[in-house]
Amino acid sequence: MGAIYTNASQVLVWLGPESEDSALAVETLSLIGSQVEVDWGQTPPELEPGQDGDPSFAMVNNAIRSLDDQTWRVLDAFFSRPWFTRLWIWQEVRLANFAWVICGTTAISWTVLGNAVYMLFDQQLGNPLAVAYRIRDVYNMFSSQARFLLSTLDKTNSATCTDPRERIYSLMNLVEKVECIVGLKQTILRNRMRYSSKS
């Protein structure tokens, strides 16, 4: 599966049909995400003004501070869509050269969505608790630390899958090969030690 996403010119993510307020969620995320550019390859991620943003980031910070309760509920509903909870989607978006997230008739690029998620995660001002957790989970999808096996397993802990083996197979294409081998050897060694101590 990893080769399919890596070789695709672009990946289209379908979140499902439009709901009452999903267009407002996409519009809000687009507005925030177009103000900044985040370099997720750095630890911690580096922030720069986007084409539409100002160098002080005051405009985007004010936009986030001014989000009302209804907008936070709309964002909560958007990030509560089942797609965001699935484990296999990590491959879908992390290996893509370019991805569009489509909800009904509205769309946002995965890059702009990531920029918005970074700002929302960074601000956390007045974030209702449930939304904060959902934003954190999406933030983890962008994190550069998610290329290491143990870190990725930790960051995907809340993601859902039908078979426990998918915890490994769905992520193998995302982690560095050496790290994957070392991580698996460490896991096997720990399991052997546990088993031998019970004998």
mmCIF file of C-alpha atoms in Angstrom:
data_model
loop_
_atom_site.group_PDB
_atom_site.id
_atom_site.type_symbol
_atom_site.label_atom_id
_atom_site.label_comp_id
_atom_site.label_asym_id
_atom_site.label_seq_id
_atom_site.Cartn_x
_atom_site.Cartn_y
_atom_site.Cartn_z
ATOM 1 C CA MET A 1 0.000 0.000 0.000
ATOM 2 C CA GLY A 2 2.824 2.393 0.812
ATOM 3 C CA ALA A 3 4.083 2.366 -2.784
ATOM 4 C CA ILE A 4 0.638 3.370 -4.067
ATOM 5 C CA TYR A 5 0.556 6.539 -1.943
ATOM 6 C CA THR A 6 4.228 7.355 -2.551
ATOM 7 C CA ASN A 7 3.907 7.075 -6.345
ATOM 8 C CA ALA A 8 0.557 8.863 -6.658
ATOM 9 C CA SER A 9 0.771 12.435 -7.987
ATOM 10 C CA GLN A 10 -1.866 13.388 -5.433
ATOM 11 C CA VAL A 11 -4.083 11.663 -2.899
ATOM 12 C CA LEU A 12 -7.719 12.571 -2.357
ATOM 13 C CA VAL A 13 -8.978 12.064 1.178
ATOM 14 C CA TRP A 14 -12.759 11.713 1.423
ATOM 15 C CA LEU A 15 -14.093 12.656 4.858
ATOM 16 C CA GLY A 16 -17.691 12.040 3.862
ATOM 17 C CA PRO A 17 -20.688 14.105 2.852
ATOM 18 C CA GLU A 18 -21.066 17.697 3.898
ATOM 19 C CA SER A 19 -22.740 18.290 7.226
ATOM 20 C CA GLU A 20 -24.559 21.375 8.400
ATOM 21 C CA ASP A 21 -21.392 23.236 9.398
ATOM 22 C CA SER A 22 -18.520 21.385 7.708
ATOM 23 C CA ALA A 23 -18.050 24.172 5.140
ATOM 24 C CA LEU A 24 -17.506 26.633 8.016
ATOM 25 C CA ALA A 25 -14.876 24.295 9.502
ATOM 26 C CA VAL A 26 -12.990 24.058 6.200
ATOM 27 C CA GLU A 27 -13.272 27.823 5.693
ATOM 28 C CA THR A 28 -11.917 28.514 9.210
ATOM 29 C CA LEU A 29 -9.053 26.050 8.804
ATOM 30 C CA SER A 30 -8.207 27.499 5.367
ATOM 31 C CA LEU A 31 -8.169 31.035 6.751
ATOM 32 C CA ILE A 32 -5.839 30.098 9.610
ATOM 33 C CA GLY A 33 -3.652 27.708 7.578
ATOM 34 C CA SER A 34 -3.044 30.145 4.721
ATOM 35 C CA GLN A 35 -1.518 32.702 7.123
ATOM 36 C CA VAL A 36 1.479 30.534 8.032
ATOM 37 C CA GLU A 37 3.843 27.911 6.686
ATOM 38 C CA VAL A 38 5.074 25.189 9.012
ATOM 39 C CA ASP A 39 8.261 23.217 8.406
ATOM 40 C CA TRP A 40 7.351 19.889 10.038
ATOM 41 C CA GLY A 41 10.786 18.468 9.215
ATOM 42 C CA GLN A 42 12.321 20.442 12.084
ATOM 43 C CA THR A 43 12.063 19.555 15.770
ATOM 44 C CA PRO A 44 10.248 21.532 16.994
ATOM 45 C CA PRO A 45 8.478 22.557 13.776
ATOM 46 C CA GLU A 46 9.521 25.958 12.429
ATOM 47 C CA LEU A 47 6.933 28.613 11.673
ATOM 48 C CA GLU A 48 7.104 31.217 8.908
ATOM 49 C CA PRO A 49 4.515 33.649 7.582
ATOM 50 C CA GLY A 50 2.538 32.323 4.633
ATOM 51 C CA GLN A 51 1.903 34.239 1.415
ATOM 52 C CA ASP A 52 -1.186 35.810 2.981
ATOM 53 C CA GLY A 53 0.264 36.186 6.485
ATOM 54 C CA ASP A 54 2.063 38.964 8.296
ATOM 55 C CA PRO A 55 5.547 38.427 9.792
ATOM 56 C CA SER A 56 4.379 39.078 13.359
ATOM 57 C CA PHE A 57 1.663 36.378 13.184
ATOM 58 C CA ALA A 58 -0.632 38.846 14.978
ATOM 59 C CA MET A 59 -3.419 38.452 12.433
ATOM 60 C CA VAL A 60 -3.581 34.657 12.709
ATOM 61 C CA ASN A 61 -3.224 34.727 16.503
ATOM 62 C CA ASN A 62 -6.085 37.236 16.732
ATOM 63 C CA ALA A 63 -8.191 35.086 14.394
ATOM 64 C CA ILE A 64 -7.713 32.077 16.695
ATOM 65 C CA ARG A 65 -8.419 34.084 19.842
ATOM 66 C CA SER A 66 -11.645 35.383 18.317
ATOM 67 C CA LEU A 67 -13.077 31.922 17.544
ATOM 68 C CA ASP A 68 -16.450 31.667 19.263
ATOM 69 C CA ASP A 69 -18.019 28.626 20.901
ATOM 70 C CA GLN A 70 -19.991 27.738 17.783
ATOM 71 C CA THR A 71 -16.828 27.675 15.646
ATOM 72 C CA TRP A 72 -15.057 25.475 18.210
ATOM 73 C CA ARG A 73 -18.063 23.087 18.092
ATOM 74 C CA VAL A 74 -17.845 23.049 14.287
ATOM 75 C CA LEU A 75 -14.106 22.256 14.451
ATOM 76 C CA ASP A 76 -14.816 19.552 17.026
ATOM 77 C CA ALA A 77 -17.389 17.963 14.697
ATOM 78 C CA PHE A 78 -14.949 18.177 11.769
ATOM 79 C CA PHE A 79 -12.073 16.488 13.648
ATOM 80 C CA SER A 80 -14.510 13.921 15.110
ATOM 81 C CA ARG A 81 -15.159 12.420 11.679
ATOM 82 C CA PRO A 82 -14.257 8.709 11.649
ATOM 83 C CA TRP A 83 -11.482 9.163 9.059
ATOM 84 C CA PHE A 84 -9.300 10.992 11.590
ATOM 85 C CA THR A 85 -9.477 8.076 14.048
ATOM 86 C CA ARG A 86 -8.277 5.328 11.687
ATOM 87 C CA LEU A 87 -4.736 3.992 11.857
ATOM 88 C CA TRP A 88 -4.273 3.233 8.154
ATOM 89 C CA ILE A 89 -4.793 6.868 7.181
ATOM 90 C CA TRP A 90 -1.335 7.723 8.501
ATOM 91 C CA GLN A 91 0.134 6.030 5.419
ATOM 92 C CA GLU A 92 -2.375 7.724 3.170
ATOM 93 C CA VAL A 93 -1.335 11.266 4.037
ATOM 94 C CA ARG A 94 2.270 10.966 5.224
ATOM 95 C CA LEU A 95 3.463 9.179 2.087
ATOM 96 C CA ALA A 96 1.499 11.346 -0.348
ATOM 97 C CA ASN A 97 3.353 13.872 -2.490
ATOM 98 C CA PHE A 98 0.290 16.091 -2.229
ATOM 99 C CA ALA A 99 -3.080 15.449 -0.613
ATOM 100 C CA TRP A 100 -6.481 17.114 -0.687
ATOM 101 C CA VAL A 101 -8.934 16.634 2.158
ATOM 102 C CA ILE A 102 -12.476 16.711 0.773
ATOM 103 C CA CYS A 103 -15.625 17.093 2.824
ATOM 104 C CA GLY A 104 -18.777 17.220 0.716
ATOM 105 C CA THR A 105 -18.149 19.939 -1.862
ATOM 106 C CA THR A 106 -15.381 21.745 0.042
ATOM 107 C CA ALA A 107 -11.687 20.912 0.067
ATOM 108 C CA ILE A 108 -8.488 21.937 1.813
ATOM 109 C CA SER A 109 -4.941 20.849 1.053
ATOM 110 C CA TRP A 110 -3.303 18.599 3.643
ATOM 111 C CA THR A 111 -0.501 21.183 3.908
ATOM 112 C CA VAL A 112 -2.851 24.075 4.743
ATOM 113 C CA LEU A 113 -4.750 21.831 7.171
ATOM 114 C CA GLY A 114 -1.435 21.025 8.880
ATOM 115 C CA ASN A 115 -0.564 24.717 9.151
ATOM 116 C CA ALA A 116 -3.932 25.389 10.798
ATOM 117 C CA VAL A 117 -3.600 22.427 13.150
ATOM 118 C CA TYR A 118 -0.147 23.649 14.213
ATOM 119 C CA MET A 119 -1.531 27.093 15.079
ATOM 120 C CA LEU A 120 -4.575 25.688 16.900
ATOM 121 C CA PHE A 121 -2.383 23.248 18.833
ATOM 122 C CA ASP A 122 0.163 25.947 19.641
ATOM 123 C CA GLN A 123 -2.461 28.410 20.883
ATOM 124 C CA GLN A 124 -4.807 26.094 22.789
ATOM 125 C CA LEU A 125 -6.536 29.240 24.027
ATOM 126 C CA GLY A 126 -9.998 28.449 25.295
ATOM 127 C CA ASN A 127 -9.919 25.160 23.437
ATOM 128 C CA PRO A 128 -12.652 22.896 24.772
ATOM 129 C CA LEU A 129 -10.926 19.788 26.113
ATOM 130 C CA ALA A 130 -12.366 17.329 23.572
ATOM 131 C CA VAL A 131 -11.271 19.515 20.647
ATOM 132 C CA ALA A 132 -7.797 19.877 22.158
ATOM 133 C CA TYR A 133 -7.371 16.074 22.198
ATOM 134 C CA ARG A 134 -8.596 15.722 18.622
ATOM 135 C CA ILE A 135 -6.302 18.515 17.420
ATOM 136 C CA ARG A 136 -3.375 16.871 19.255
ATOM 137 C CA ASP A 137 -4.068 13.571 17.476
ATOM 138 C CA VAL A 138 -4.062 15.279 14.058
ATOM 139 C CA TYR A 139 -0.951 17.301 15.052
ATOM 140 C CA ASN A 140 0.802 13.983 15.717
ATOM 141 C CA MET A 141 0.215 12.930 12.105
ATOM 142 C CA PHE A 142 2.432 15.807 10.960
ATOM 143 C CA SER A 143 5.153 15.459 13.603
ATOM 144 C CA SER A 144 8.645 14.655 12.307
ATOM 145 C CA GLN A 145 9.136 12.354 15.313
ATOM 146 C CA ALA A 146 6.542 10.035 13.765
ATOM 147 C CA ARG A 147 9.261 8.478 11.596
ATOM 148 C CA PHE A 148 10.633 6.513 14.563
ATOM 149 C CA LEU A 149 8.900 3.256 15.432
ATOM 150 C CA LEU A 150 8.414 3.628 19.179
ATOM 151 C CA SER A 151 7.417 7.289 18.853
ATOM 152 C CA THR A 152 4.973 6.427 16.062
ATOM 153 C CA LEU A 153 3.439 3.594 18.070
ATOM 154 C CA ASP A 154 2.993 6.016 20.961
ATOM 155 C CA LYS A 155 1.485 8.757 18.774
ATOM 156 C CA THR A 156 -0.943 6.330 17.124
ATOM 157 C CA ASN A 157 -2.045 4.775 20.401
ATOM 158 C CA SER A 158 -5.553 6.270 20.176
ATOM 159 C CA ALA A 159 -6.018 5.373 16.480
ATOM 160 C CA THR A 160 -8.420 2.542 15.705
ATOM 161 C CA CYS A 161 -7.794 -0.660 13.793
ATOM 162 C CA THR A 162 -9.635 -3.967 13.546
ATOM 163 C CA ASP A 163 -6.667 -6.292 14.055
ATOM 164 C CA PRO A 164 -3.874 -5.625 16.592
ATOM 165 C CA ARG A 165 -1.256 -6.643 13.979
ATOM 166 C CA GLU A 166 -2.252 -3.569 11.990
ATOM 167 C CA ARG A 167 -0.459 -1.490 14.654
ATOM 168 C CA ILE A 168 2.783 -2.668 13.038
ATOM 169 C CA TYR A 169 1.861 -3.323 9.402
ATOM 170 C CA SER A 170 0.073 -0.022 8.842
ATOM 171 C CA LEU A 171 3.104 1.926 10.060
ATOM 172 C CA MET A 172 6.058 -0.017 8.631
ATOM 173 C CA ASN A 173 6.291 2.171 5.523
ATOM 174 C CA LEU A 174 6.406 5.310 7.660
ATOM 175 C CA VAL A 175 9.346 4.576 9.903
ATOM 176 C CA GLU A 176 12.971 4.482 8.930
ATOM 177 C CA LYS A 177 13.978 0.930 8.023
ATOM 178 C CA VAL A 178 16.888 0.736 10.474
ATOM 179 C CA GLU A 179 14.700 2.122 13.257
ATOM 180 C CA CYS A 180 12.002 -0.394 12.339
ATOM 181 C CA ILE A 181 14.403 -3.346 12.600
ATOM 182 C CA VAL A 182 15.955 -2.105 15.851
ATOM 183 C CA GLY A 183 12.528 -1.345 17.340
ATOM 184 C CA LEU A 184 11.181 -4.773 16.431
ATOM 185 C CA LYS A 185 14.271 -6.487 17.856
ATOM 186 C CA GLN A 186 13.872 -4.539 21.100
ATOM 187 C CA THR A 187 10.186 -5.495 21.291
ATOM 188 C CA ILE A 188 10.960 -9.176 20.639
ATOM 189 C CA LEU A 189 13.728 -9.079 23.260
ATOM 190 C CA ARG A 190 11.425 -7.478 25.867
ATOM 191 C CA ASN A 191 8.702 -10.066 25.166
ATOM 192 C CA ARG A 192 11.225 -12.901 25.510
ATOM 193 C CA MET A 193 12.440 -11.453 28.820
ATOM 194 C CA ARG A 194 8.860 -11.196 30.095
ATOM 195 C CA TYR A 195 8.118 -14.749 29.036
ATOM 196 C CA SER A 196 11.300 -16.141 30.596
ATOM 197 C CA SER A 197 10.669 -14.330 33.890
ATOM 198 C CA LYS A 198 7.205 -15.958 34.104
ATOM 199 C CA SER A 199 8.651 -19.453 33.542
#
